[in-house]
GROMACS .gro file of C-alpha atoms in nm:
model
  480
    1MET     CA    1  -1.477  -2.572  -5.112
    2LYS     CA    2  -1.608  -2.449  -5.445
    3ARG     CA    3  -1.277  -2.276  -5.515
    4LEU     CA    4  -1.097  -2.604  -5.444
    5THR     CA    5  -1.317  -2.821  -5.667
    6ASP     CA    6  -1.286  -2.565  -5.949
    7GLY     CA    7  -0.907  -2.586  -5.925
    8ARG     CA    8  -0.861  -2.218  -5.831
    9GLU     CA    9  -0.710  -2.306  -5.489
   10ARG     CA   10  -0.492  -2.603  -5.386
   11GLN     CA   11  -0.540  -2.570  -5.007
   12PHE     CA   12  -0.682  -2.352  -4.733
   13VAL     CA   13  -0.660  -2.331  -4.350
   14LEU     CA   14  -0.967  -2.352  -4.128
   15ASN     CA   15  -0.993  -2.199  -3.774
   16LYS     CA   16  -1.338  -2.222  -3.618
   17LEU     CA   17  -1.509  -2.195  -3.279
   18PHE     CA   18  -1.790  -2.443  -3.208
   19ASN     CA   19  -2.045  -2.420  -2.927
   20SER     CA   20  -2.093  -2.776  -2.802
   21ALA     CA   21  -2.357  -2.672  -2.546
   22THR     CA   22  -2.646  -2.419  -2.548
   23ASP     CA   23  -2.665  -2.047  -2.617
   24GLY     CA   24  -2.752  -1.980  -2.255
   25ASP     CA   25  -2.467  -2.189  -2.117
   26PRO     CA   26  -2.214  -2.215  -2.400
   27HIS     CA   27  -1.906  -2.437  -2.406
   28TRP     CA   28  -1.673  -2.332  -2.683
   29LEU     CA   29  -1.438  -2.567  -2.861
   30SER     CA   30  -1.157  -2.456  -3.094
   31PHE     CA   31  -1.086  -2.644  -3.419
   32HIS     CA   32  -0.794  -2.608  -3.658
   33GLY     CA   33  -0.795  -2.780  -3.997
   34HIS     CA   34  -0.655  -2.801  -4.349
   35ALA     CA   35  -0.825  -2.882  -4.681
   36ILE     CA   36  -0.593  -3.001  -4.962
   37LEU     CA   37  -0.692  -3.059  -5.329
   38GLU     CA   38  -0.549  -3.373  -5.491
   39LEU     CA   39  -0.519  -3.387  -5.874
   40ASP     CA   40  -0.545  -3.684  -6.111
   41ASN     CA   41  -0.277  -3.780  -6.365
   42GLU     CA   42  -0.414  -3.528  -6.614
   43GLY     CA   43  -0.400  -3.241  -6.362
   44HIS     CA   44  -0.776  -3.227  -6.300
   45PRO     CA   45  -0.929  -3.205  -5.948
   46ALA     CA   46  -0.977  -3.561  -5.820
   47TYR     CA   47  -1.070  -3.531  -5.449
   48VAL     CA   48  -1.028  -3.309  -5.137
   49VAL     CA   49  -0.854  -3.426  -4.819
   50ASN     CA   50  -0.972  -3.260  -4.495
   51ALA     CA   51  -0.788  -3.280  -4.160
   52ILE     CA   52  -0.952  -3.117  -3.859
   53HIS     CA   53  -0.810  -3.117  -3.502
   54ASP     CA   54  -0.959  -3.017  -3.169
   55VAL     CA   55  -0.701  -2.765  -3.035
   56THR     CA   56  -0.906  -2.637  -2.741
   57HIS     CA   57  -0.672  -2.785  -2.478
   58ASP     CA   58  -0.358  -2.661  -2.656
   59LEU     CA   59  -0.492  -2.305  -2.680
   60GLU     CA   60  -0.588  -2.307  -2.312
   61GLU     CA   61  -0.239  -2.423  -2.218
   62ASN     CA   62  -0.081  -2.156  -2.440
   63LYS     CA   63  -0.302  -1.894  -2.281
   64ALA     CA   64  -0.206  -2.011  -1.931
   65GLU     CA   65   0.163  -2.006  -2.025
   66ARG     CA   66   0.133  -1.654  -2.170
   67GLU     CA   67  -0.038  -1.534  -1.852
   68LEU     CA   68   0.232  -1.697  -1.640
   69VAL     CA   69   0.509  -1.538  -1.848
   70LYS     CA   70   0.331  -1.201  -1.822
   71LYS     CA   71   0.320  -1.233  -1.442
   72TYR     CA   72   0.689  -1.323  -1.435
   73GLU     CA   73   0.779  -1.026  -1.657
   74GLN     CA   74   0.591  -0.791  -1.423
   75LEU     CA   75   0.753  -0.945  -1.117
   76SER     CA   76   1.101  -0.942  -1.268
   77ASN     CA   77   1.093  -0.561  -1.291
   78ILE     CA   78   1.119  -0.533  -0.911
   79PRO     CA   79   1.456  -0.368  -0.834
   80PHE     CA   80   1.729  -0.512  -0.609
   81ILE     CA   81   1.598  -0.872  -0.640
   82ALA     CA   82   1.761  -1.132  -0.866
   83MET     CA   83   1.505  -1.364  -1.031
   84SER     CA   84   1.508  -1.655  -1.275
   85PHE     CA   85   1.237  -1.867  -1.438
   86TYR     CA   86   1.277  -2.239  -1.526
   87ASP     CA   87   1.058  -2.498  -1.698
   88LYS     CA   88   0.946  -2.817  -1.524
   89GLY     CA   89   1.259  -2.998  -1.645
   90GLY     CA   90   1.485  -2.743  -1.474
   91TRP     CA   91   1.597  -2.563  -1.792
   92LEU     CA   92   1.634  -2.186  -1.790
   93ILE     CA   93   1.356  -1.988  -1.962
   94ASP     CA   94   1.434  -1.630  -1.858
   95LEU     CA   95   1.602  -1.419  -1.590
   96ASN     CA   96   1.614  -1.051  -1.500
   97ASP     CA   97   1.911  -0.812  -1.513
   98ASN     CA   98   1.992  -0.854  -1.143
   99MET     CA   99   2.024  -1.233  -1.186
  100ARG     CA  100   2.242  -1.184  -1.496
  101GLN     CA  101   2.475  -0.963  -1.296
  102LEU     CA  102   2.482  -1.209  -1.005
  103CYS     CA  103   2.571  -1.497  -1.242
  104GLY     CA  104   2.839  -1.297  -1.424
  105MET     CA  105   2.649  -1.302  -1.757
  106THR     CA  106   2.806  -1.002  -1.928
  107ASP     CA  107   2.903  -0.918  -2.284
  108GLU     CA  108   3.269  -0.957  -2.184
  109HIS     CA  109   3.209  -1.319  -2.068
  110PRO     CA  110   2.980  -1.497  -2.321
  111GLU     CA  111   3.099  -1.835  -2.190
  112ASN     CA  112   2.920  -1.763  -1.860
  113LYS     CA  113   2.595  -1.707  -2.047
  114ARG     CA  114   2.637  -2.034  -2.238
  115PHE     CA  115   2.699  -2.225  -1.914
  116TRP     CA  116   2.382  -2.110  -1.736
  117GLU     CA  117   2.168  -2.158  -2.048
  118THR     CA  118   2.286  -2.515  -2.110
  119VAL     CA  119   2.300  -2.659  -1.757
  120CYS     CA  120   1.996  -2.807  -1.578
  121MET     CA  121   1.921  -2.642  -1.244
  122PHE     CA  122   1.918  -2.985  -1.074
  123ASP     CA  123   2.278  -3.043  -1.190
  124VAL     CA  124   2.411  -2.714  -1.052
  125PRO     CA  125   2.629  -2.779  -0.742
  126LEU     CA  126   2.423  -2.524  -0.548
  127PHE     CA  127   2.111  -2.747  -0.574
  128ARG     CA  128   2.255  -3.095  -0.624
  129ASN     CA  129   2.151  -3.341  -0.347
  130ILE     CA  130   1.949  -3.057  -0.187
  131TYR     CA  131   1.655  -2.998  -0.419
  132SER     CA  132   1.529  -3.266  -0.661
  133PRO     CA  133   1.260  -3.281  -0.932
  134ASP     CA  134   1.052  -3.497  -0.695
  135SER     CA  135   1.019  -3.214  -0.441
  136ARG     CA  136   0.692  -3.018  -0.444
  137ASN     CA  137   0.777  -2.781  -0.159
  138ASP     CA  138   0.932  -2.437  -0.171
  139MET     CA  139   1.273  -2.410  -0.009
  140LEU     CA  140   1.509  -2.144   0.125
  141ILE     CA  141   1.877  -2.233   0.073
  142CYS     CA  142   2.186  -2.048   0.196
  143GLN     CA  143   2.496  -2.142  -0.005
  144HIS     CA  144   2.847  -2.034  -0.098
  145MET     CA  145   2.831  -1.952  -0.471
  146GLU     CA  146   3.189  -2.003  -0.585
  147TYR     CA  147   3.290  -2.025  -0.953
  148PRO     CA  148   3.653  -1.904  -0.979
  149GLU     CA  149   3.658  -1.945  -1.358
  150MET     CA  150   3.365  -1.699  -1.379
  151GLY     CA  151   3.498  -1.461  -1.117
  152ILE     CA  152   3.206  -1.539  -0.882
  153ASP     CA  153   3.259  -1.569  -0.506
  154ARG     CA  154   2.945  -1.477  -0.310
  155TYR     CA  155   2.727  -1.597  -0.026
  156ILE     CA  156   2.363  -1.607  -0.134
  157GLU     CA  157   2.015  -1.708  -0.023
  158PHE     CA  158   1.802  -1.895  -0.280
  159PHE     CA  159   1.423  -1.915  -0.255
  160ILE     CA  160   1.285  -2.188  -0.486
  161LEU     CA  161   0.912  -2.174  -0.556
  162PRO     CA  162   0.753  -2.452  -0.769
  163LEU     CA  163   0.452  -2.342  -0.977
  164PHE     CA  164   0.162  -2.580  -1.051
  165ASN     CA  165  -0.095  -2.604  -1.331
  166SER     CA  166  -0.468  -2.666  -1.288
  167GLU     CA  167  -0.408  -3.043  -1.261
  168GLY     CA  168  -0.166  -2.995  -0.970
  169GLU     CA  169   0.140  -3.079  -1.176
  170ILE     CA  170   0.464  -2.880  -1.160
  171CYS     CA  171   0.491  -2.663  -1.471
  172ASN     CA  172   0.764  -2.415  -1.378
  173TYR     CA  173   1.013  -2.310  -1.109
  174PHE     CA  174   1.052  -1.951  -0.989
  175ILE     CA  175   1.377  -1.862  -0.808
  176THR     CA  176   1.463  -1.541  -0.620
  177THR     CA  177   1.816  -1.480  -0.495
  178LEU     CA  178   1.950  -1.247  -0.226
  179ASP     CA  179   2.321  -1.164  -0.209
  180ILE     CA  180   2.413  -1.180   0.162
  181THR     CA  181   2.789  -1.147   0.111
  182ASP     CA  182   2.799  -0.805   0.280
  183ASP     CA  183   2.600  -0.935   0.580
  184ARG     CA  184   2.838  -1.228   0.620
  185ASN     CA  185   3.142  -1.002   0.586
  186ARG     CA  186   2.998  -0.769   0.852
  187ASP     CA  187   2.947  -1.064   1.087
  188ARG     CA  188   3.303  -1.183   1.019
  189ASP     CA  189   3.445  -0.833   1.070
  190ARG     CA  190   3.247  -0.799   1.393
  191HIS     CA  191   3.390  -1.130   1.512
  192LEU     CA  192   3.746  -1.018   1.427
  193HIS     CA  193   3.678  -0.683   1.594
  194ASN     CA  194   3.569  -0.862   1.912
  195LYS     CA  195   3.886  -1.072   1.906
  196GLU     CA  196   4.098  -0.759   1.866
  197MET     CA  197   3.919  -0.586   2.153
  198GLN     CA  198   3.967  -0.894   2.371
  199ALA     CA  199   4.338  -0.882   2.293
  200ILE     CA  200   4.342  -0.512   2.385
  201LYS     CA  201   4.164  -0.585   2.715
  202THR     CA  202   4.418  -0.860   2.790
  203ASP     CA  203   4.704  -0.618   2.722
  204ILE     CA  204   4.541  -0.355   2.944
  205GLU     CA  205   4.510  -0.607   3.228
  206ARG     CA  206   4.878  -0.698   3.193
  207LYS     CA  207   4.973  -0.331   3.210
  208LYS     CA  208   4.753  -0.285   3.518
  209GLN     CA  209   4.940  -0.565   3.692
  210THR     CA  210   5.271  -0.404   3.594
  211LEU     CA  211   5.152  -0.073   3.737
  212ALA     CA  212   5.045  -0.246   4.057
  213PHE     CA  213   5.399  -0.381   4.098
  214LEU     CA  214   5.554  -0.038   4.034
  215LEU     CA  215   5.318   0.123   4.281
  216LYS     CA  216   5.440  -0.122   4.542
  217HIS     CA  217   5.817  -0.097   4.480
  218SER     CA  218   5.899   0.259   4.364
  219ASN     CA  219   5.922   0.621   4.481
  220ARG     CA  220   6.051   0.550   4.836
  221HIS     CA  221   6.240   0.806   5.045
  222LEU     CA  222   6.346   0.867   5.406
  223GLU     CA  223   6.162   1.114   5.629
  224GLN     CA  224   6.233   1.222   5.990
  225ASP     CA  225   5.951   1.208   6.246
  226ASP     CA  226   5.893   1.472   6.514
  227ASP     CA  227   6.074   1.255   6.768
  228GLY     CA  228   6.381   1.238   6.541
  229ARG     CA  229   6.333   0.886   6.415
  230MET     CA  230   6.367   0.810   6.042
  231ARG     CA  231   6.101   0.624   5.848
  232ILE     CA  232   6.059   0.513   5.488
  233VAL     CA  233   5.788   0.704   5.297
  234VAL     CA  234   5.657   0.591   4.959
  235ASP     CA  235   5.523   0.867   4.731
  236ASN     CA  236   5.276   0.703   4.494
  237THR     CA  237   5.100   1.022   4.388
  238LYS     CA  238   5.197   1.011   4.021
  239LEU     CA  239   5.146   0.638   3.992
  240GLU     CA  240   4.804   0.659   4.160
  241GLU     CA  241   4.705   0.931   3.915
  242ALA     CA  242   4.826   0.716   3.626
  243ARG     CA  243   4.630   0.422   3.763
  244ARG     CA  244   4.311   0.630   3.786
  245GLN     CA  245   4.357   0.754   3.430
  246LEU     CA  246   4.418   0.401   3.304
  247GLN     CA  247   4.108   0.276   3.486
  248ALA     CA  248   3.901   0.555   3.330
  249VAL     CA  249   4.033   0.475   2.982
  250THR     CA  250   3.972   0.103   3.037
  251THR     CA  251   3.612   0.162   3.147
  252LEU     CA  252   3.551   0.389   2.849
  253ALA     CA  253   3.699   0.133   2.607
  254GLU     CA  254   3.492  -0.151   2.751
  255GLU     CA  255   3.172   0.055   2.728
  256SER     CA  256   3.255   0.157   2.370
  257VAL     CA  257   3.311  -0.208   2.275
  258ARG     CA  258   2.981  -0.311   2.434
  259LEU     CA  259   2.782  -0.033   2.267
  260LYS     CA  260   2.936  -0.078   1.923
  261SER     CA  261   2.896  -0.457   1.936
  262GLY     CA  262   2.531  -0.411   2.030
  263PHE     CA  263   2.489  -0.160   1.751
  264MET     CA  264   2.643  -0.392   1.489
  265ALA     CA  265   2.427  -0.685   1.599
  266SER     CA  266   2.115  -0.467   1.607
  267MET     CA  267   2.190  -0.313   1.268
  268THR     CA  268   2.243  -0.653   1.102
  269HIS     CA  269   1.915  -0.783   1.244
  270GLU     CA  270   1.722  -0.464   1.162
  271LEU     CA  271   1.840  -0.460   0.799
  272ARG     CA  272   1.760  -0.827   0.741
  273THR     CA  273   1.407  -0.797   0.893
  274PRO     CA  274   1.261  -0.563   0.625
  275LEU     CA  275   1.467  -0.729   0.349
  276ASN     CA  276   1.324  -1.072   0.433
  277ALA     CA  277   0.970  -0.925   0.442
  278ILE     CA  278   1.016  -0.757   0.103
  279VAL     CA  279   1.159  -1.069  -0.064
  280GLY     CA  280   0.913  -1.310   0.101
  281PHE     CA  281   0.592  -1.122   0.033
  282THR     CA  282   0.702  -1.024  -0.317
  283GLY     CA  283   0.746  -1.393  -0.397
  284VAL     CA  284   0.378  -1.471  -0.322
  285LEU     CA  285   0.215  -1.168  -0.486
  286ASP     CA  286   0.187  -1.338  -0.827
  287THR     CA  287  -0.016  -1.625  -0.673
  288LEU     CA  288  -0.284  -1.402  -0.517
  289ASP     CA  289  -0.428  -1.208  -0.816
  290ASP     CA  290  -0.740  -1.030  -0.678
  291ASN     CA  291  -0.724  -1.199  -0.338
  292PRO     CA  292  -0.818  -0.950  -0.057
  293GLU     CA  293  -0.489  -1.031   0.118
  294ARG     CA  294  -0.291  -0.883  -0.173
  295GLY     CA  295  -0.340  -0.526  -0.049
  296GLU     CA  296  -0.216  -0.621   0.298
  297TYR     CA  297   0.099  -0.778   0.151
  298VAL     CA  298   0.160  -0.466  -0.058
  299ARG     CA  299   0.122  -0.255   0.258
  300ILE     CA  300   0.373  -0.476   0.443
  301ILE     CA  301   0.621  -0.444   0.156
  302ARG     CA  302   0.575  -0.064   0.147
  303ASN     CA  303   0.621  -0.033   0.526
  304SER     CA  304   0.927  -0.262   0.517
  305SER     CA  305   1.080  -0.053   0.239
  306ASP     CA  306   1.016   0.265   0.440
  307MET     CA  307   1.171   0.100   0.748
  308LEU     CA  308   1.475  -0.005   0.546
  309GLN     CA  309   1.517   0.350   0.411
  310ARG     CA  310   1.504   0.495   0.765
  311LEU     CA  311   1.763   0.244   0.888
  312ILE     CA  312   1.999   0.327   0.602
  313ASN     CA  313   1.955   0.701   0.669
  314ASP     CA  314   2.039   0.645   1.038
  315ILE     CA  315   2.353   0.452   0.945
  316ILE     CA  316   2.464   0.728   0.705
  317GLU     CA  317   2.402   0.993   0.970
  318ALA     CA  318   2.590   0.779   1.222
  319SER     CA  319   2.894   0.799   0.994
  320SER     CA  320   2.860   1.178   1.001
  321ILE     CA  321   2.856   1.172   1.381
  322SER     CA  322   3.173   0.960   1.389
  323GLY     CA  323   3.340   1.211   1.160
  324GLY     CA  324   3.220   1.503   1.372
  325THR     CA  325   3.047   1.677   1.080
  326LEU     CA  326   2.685   1.751   0.993
  327THR     CA  327   2.582   1.990   0.718
  328VAL     CA  328   2.310   2.249   0.790
  329LYS     CA  329   2.159   2.447   0.499
  330PRO     CA  330   1.920   2.719   0.622
  331GLU     CA  331   1.665   2.863   0.379
  332THR     CA  332   1.370   3.101   0.409
  333ILE     CA  333   1.035   2.919   0.412
  334ASP     CA  334   0.680   2.955   0.544
  335PHE     CA  335   0.704   2.698   0.821
  336ALA     CA  336   0.328   2.707   0.894
  337THR     CA  337   0.257   2.564   0.548
  338ALA     CA  338   0.553   2.325   0.563
  339PHE     CA  339   0.441   2.202   0.908
  340ASP     CA  340   0.097   2.110   0.769
  341ASP     CA  341   0.268   1.906   0.496
  342ILE     CA  342   0.485   1.727   0.753
  343CYS     CA  343   0.182   1.638   0.966
  344LEU     CA  344  -0.006   1.507   0.663
  345THR     CA  345   0.278   1.259   0.603
  346LEU     CA  346   0.344   1.167   0.966
  347GLN     CA  347  -0.024   1.105   1.035
  348GLN     CA  348  -0.003   0.801   0.807
  349ARG     CA  349   0.228   0.631   1.060
  350VAL     CA  350  -0.060   0.610   1.309
  351GLN     CA  351  -0.232   0.281   1.216
  352SER     CA  352  -0.411   0.196   1.543
  353LYS     CA  353  -0.775   0.306   1.580
  354GLU     CA  354  -0.714   0.359   1.952
  355LEU     CA  355  -0.436   0.612   1.887
  356LYS     CA  356  -0.520   0.969   1.776
  357PHE     CA  357  -0.282   1.206   1.595
  358ILE     CA  358  -0.326   1.573   1.699
  359LYS     CA  359  -0.173   1.866   1.510
  360GLU     CA  360  -0.120   2.204   1.678
  361ASN     CA  361  -0.031   2.480   1.430
  362PRO     CA  362  -0.094   2.817   1.597
  363TYR     CA  363  -0.009   3.036   1.294
  364ASP     CA  364  -0.156   3.091   0.948
  365THR     CA  365   0.188   3.198   0.828
  366PHE     CA  366   0.528   3.175   0.995
  367VAL     CA  367   0.811   3.285   0.764
  368ASN     CA  368   1.163   3.227   0.898
  369THR     CA  369   1.507   3.100   0.800
  370LEU     CA  370   1.605   2.746   0.902
  371ASP     CA  371   1.708   2.405   0.764
  372PHE     CA  372   1.364   2.254   0.693
  373GLU     CA  373   1.496   1.906   0.604
  374ARG     CA  374   1.680   1.875   0.936
  375ILE     CA  375   1.371   1.990   1.129
  376GLN     CA  376   1.160   1.737   0.938
  377GLN     CA  377   1.415   1.466   1.024
  378VAL     CA  378   1.384   1.544   1.397
  379LEU     CA  379   1.001   1.554   1.393
  380THR     CA  380   0.986   1.228   1.197
  381ASN     CA  381   1.206   1.061   1.458
  382PHE     CA  382   0.995   1.202   1.744
  383VAL     CA  383   0.666   1.078   1.592
  384THR     CA  384   0.809   0.738   1.490
  385ASN     CA  385   0.928   0.675   1.847
  386ALA     CA  386   0.599   0.798   1.991
  387VAL     CA  387   0.396   0.557   1.774
  388LYS     CA  388   0.627   0.266   1.865
  389PHE     CA  389   0.572   0.310   2.239
  390THR     CA  390   0.209   0.431   2.249
  391GLU     CA  391  -0.076   0.182   2.210
  392GLN     CA  392  -0.369   0.413   2.289
  393GLY     CA  393  -0.440   0.777   2.364
  394HIS     CA  394  -0.280   1.043   2.144
  395VAL     CA  395   0.034   1.170   1.978
  396ARG     CA  396   0.036   1.553   1.974
  397LEU     CA  397   0.276   1.739   1.743
  398GLY     CA  398   0.308   2.118   1.752
  399TYR     CA  399   0.532   2.427   1.768
  400ARG     CA  400   0.536   2.792   1.877
  401TYR     CA  401   0.764   3.095   1.864
  402GLU     CA  402   0.934   3.180   2.194
  403LYS     CA  403   1.263   3.329   2.320
  404HIS     CA  404   1.370   3.437   1.968
  405GLY     CA  405   1.344   3.082   1.843
  406MET     CA  406   1.106   2.805   1.749
  407TYR     CA  407   1.000   2.549   2.010
  408LEU     CA  408   0.878   2.219   1.862
  409TYR     CA  409   0.732   1.935   2.068
  410CYS     CA  410   0.588   1.585   2.036
  411GLU     CA  411   0.372   1.470   2.326
  412ASP     CA  412   0.248   1.111   2.368
  413THR     CA  413   0.054   0.904   2.622
  414GLY     CA  414   0.288   0.606   2.592
  415ILE     CA  415   0.506   0.407   2.829
  416GLY     CA  416   0.713   0.706   2.943
  417ILE     CA  417   1.083   0.713   3.034
  418PRO     CA  418   1.229   0.629   3.378
  419LYS     CA  419   1.393   0.923   3.553
  420ASP     CA  420   1.734   0.752   3.564
  421LYS     CA  421   1.729   0.693   3.185
  422GLN     CA  422   1.636   1.043   3.072
  423LYS     CA  423   1.998   1.170   3.084
  424ILE     CA  424   2.129   0.899   2.849
  425ILE     CA  425   1.836   0.877   2.605
  426PHE     CA  426   2.017   1.102   2.354
  427ASP     CA  427   2.348   0.911   2.370
  428ARG     CA  428   2.468   0.700   2.076
  429PHE     CA  429   2.367   0.331   2.054
  430VAL     CA  430   2.126   0.362   2.348
  431LYS     CA  431   1.805   0.150   2.322
  432LEU     CA  432   1.580   0.136   2.629
  433ASN     CA  433   1.383  -0.155   2.480
  434GLU     CA  434   1.588  -0.415   2.289
  435PHE     CA  435   1.270  -0.580   2.155
  436VAL     CA  436   1.158  -0.275   1.956
  437GLN     CA  437   1.294  -0.204   1.607
  438GLY     CA  438   1.562   0.062   1.573
  439THR     CA  439   1.940   0.112   1.579
  440GLY     CA  440   1.966   0.336   1.886
  441MET     CA  441   2.100   0.621   1.671
  442GLY     CA  442   1.786   0.825   1.600
  443LEU     CA  443   1.784   1.051   1.908
  444ALA     CA  444   2.165   1.089   1.899
  445ILE     CA  445   2.130   1.223   1.544
  446CYS     CA  446   1.853   1.459   1.660
  447LYS     CA  447   2.084   1.591   1.933
  448LEU     CA  448   2.361   1.656   1.678
  449ILE     CA  449   2.111   1.842   1.456
  450ALA     CA  450   2.006   2.060   1.750
  451GLU     CA  451   2.369   2.141   1.835
  452SER     CA  452   2.457   2.209   1.470
  453CYS     CA  453   2.165   2.456   1.447
  454GLY     CA  454   2.276   2.629   1.769
  455GLY     CA  455   1.972   2.500   1.959
  456ASP     CA  456   1.883   2.259   2.236
  457ILE     CA  457   1.689   1.933   2.277
  458GLY     CA  458   1.539   1.738   2.565
  459VAL     CA  459   1.264   1.518   2.703
  460ILE     CA  460   1.000   1.564   2.973
  461SER     CA  461   0.850   1.255   3.137
  462ALA     CA  462   0.703   1.192   3.481
  463GLY     CA  463   0.824   0.831   3.467
  464GLU     CA  464   0.708   0.493   3.346
  465ASN     CA  465   0.355   0.474   3.201
  466ARG     CA  466   0.321   0.853   3.233
  467GLY     CA  467   0.384   0.953   2.873
  468SER     CA  468   0.666   1.164   2.729
  469THR     CA  469   0.723   1.499   2.558
  470PHE     CA  470   1.028   1.535   2.333
  471TRP     CA  471   1.114   1.896   2.243
  472LEU     CA  472   1.353   2.088   2.019
  473TRP     CA  473   1.438   2.459   2.032
  474ILE     CA  474   1.636   2.631   1.757
  475PRO     CA  475   1.710   3.003   1.723
  476CYS     CA  476   1.533   3.189   1.439
  477GLU     CA  477   1.355   3.518   1.367
  478ASN     CA  478   0.991   3.542   1.263
  479HIS     CA  479   0.989   3.743   0.934
  480ALA     CA  480   0.610   3.757   0.907
   0.00000   0.00000   0.00000
């Protein structure tokens, strides 16, 4: 103030904190002010004008907005999920790279970027008459996103989540988007495939009726009986053989259609289950902060991601089976050490306190030549299935050297396998329990691995509720 009255300064800015309560229980207020020196006609200091404002509420709102933006920025780094952030009026604030790609916002099409940045979300055809500014509820919307002028033609799921301030008022909107175009195309292709197979079955039935007519009216000849009388004899040997072959082909085609249709339906459901869990629980993480449930949601997301990865691996391996190829790359390793590492990972799949994981490693060192990744793939499938179908007791994983090869086994105390199902358990698309997650390809892939390694595979079970032991034998030499 002295510098102002002396004429050395014309103005200064004041930022101060003021404790409006006590030292023991303080309540801080923030003030922002200006002091301006006014001069008289002769240029001498005349008086000082002070303006001071209480900016406590503004700073708190700015802090809350910065924290909200920080949470969004952290959340927007999650891969594979398209996200956008809007203000309470429905105007775009920010979006991540996946949303930019989904909306066609590229350097080659700046007009697309201008459109999304200048249109209110409530005016977009995807939301119009579906979600209004008056709505306070989150909403899941499935829509056809079609903008021919932008080159966009997709089927998507929108999840709209309104965000509220401390007074319960909407302050922002958070939107996550999942592109389900491939899922819809798979469903459409499966429907067309079923129509084609129905047409094939109709054609087969028509040909069967034609064959029945030929069997009745062809291949007749005369033959003399022992008493000298002539009779007409019909030789249907070739036609009967053709009929049997056609019936066998028809049965095989019908079974193939049933199994593949079941596989496609199961695969679509299995892929969407972990995807929905990942998207859904990710959307609520930013609202939990240090809530104890946050760790459980993170665990669910991690398990769903692992499930999704296993499903994708099964589908890729299924393609290899259809093509009749599977690559095996043997290498020399110490399997005793590698087996301990496998067990350390697989033990994490046992979550129930009533289920015990037992490791049986009879050797300190066991050096041999084999494809370790393929062996790990088989053991992972064995243990995963054992945990699915065993509620209490144990899952025992071990191996030993016998008959110039390595015998690996996984024993459980689960629900067991009926005797009449044990021969088909390793066939493609076979699921003994349709209510348990899986594609029905895991054990078929394990069988192909065993055959590609020159080994054998099987299961031992006394029947239902008697437990099971899945085993794999592959030839190898102990170099220790």
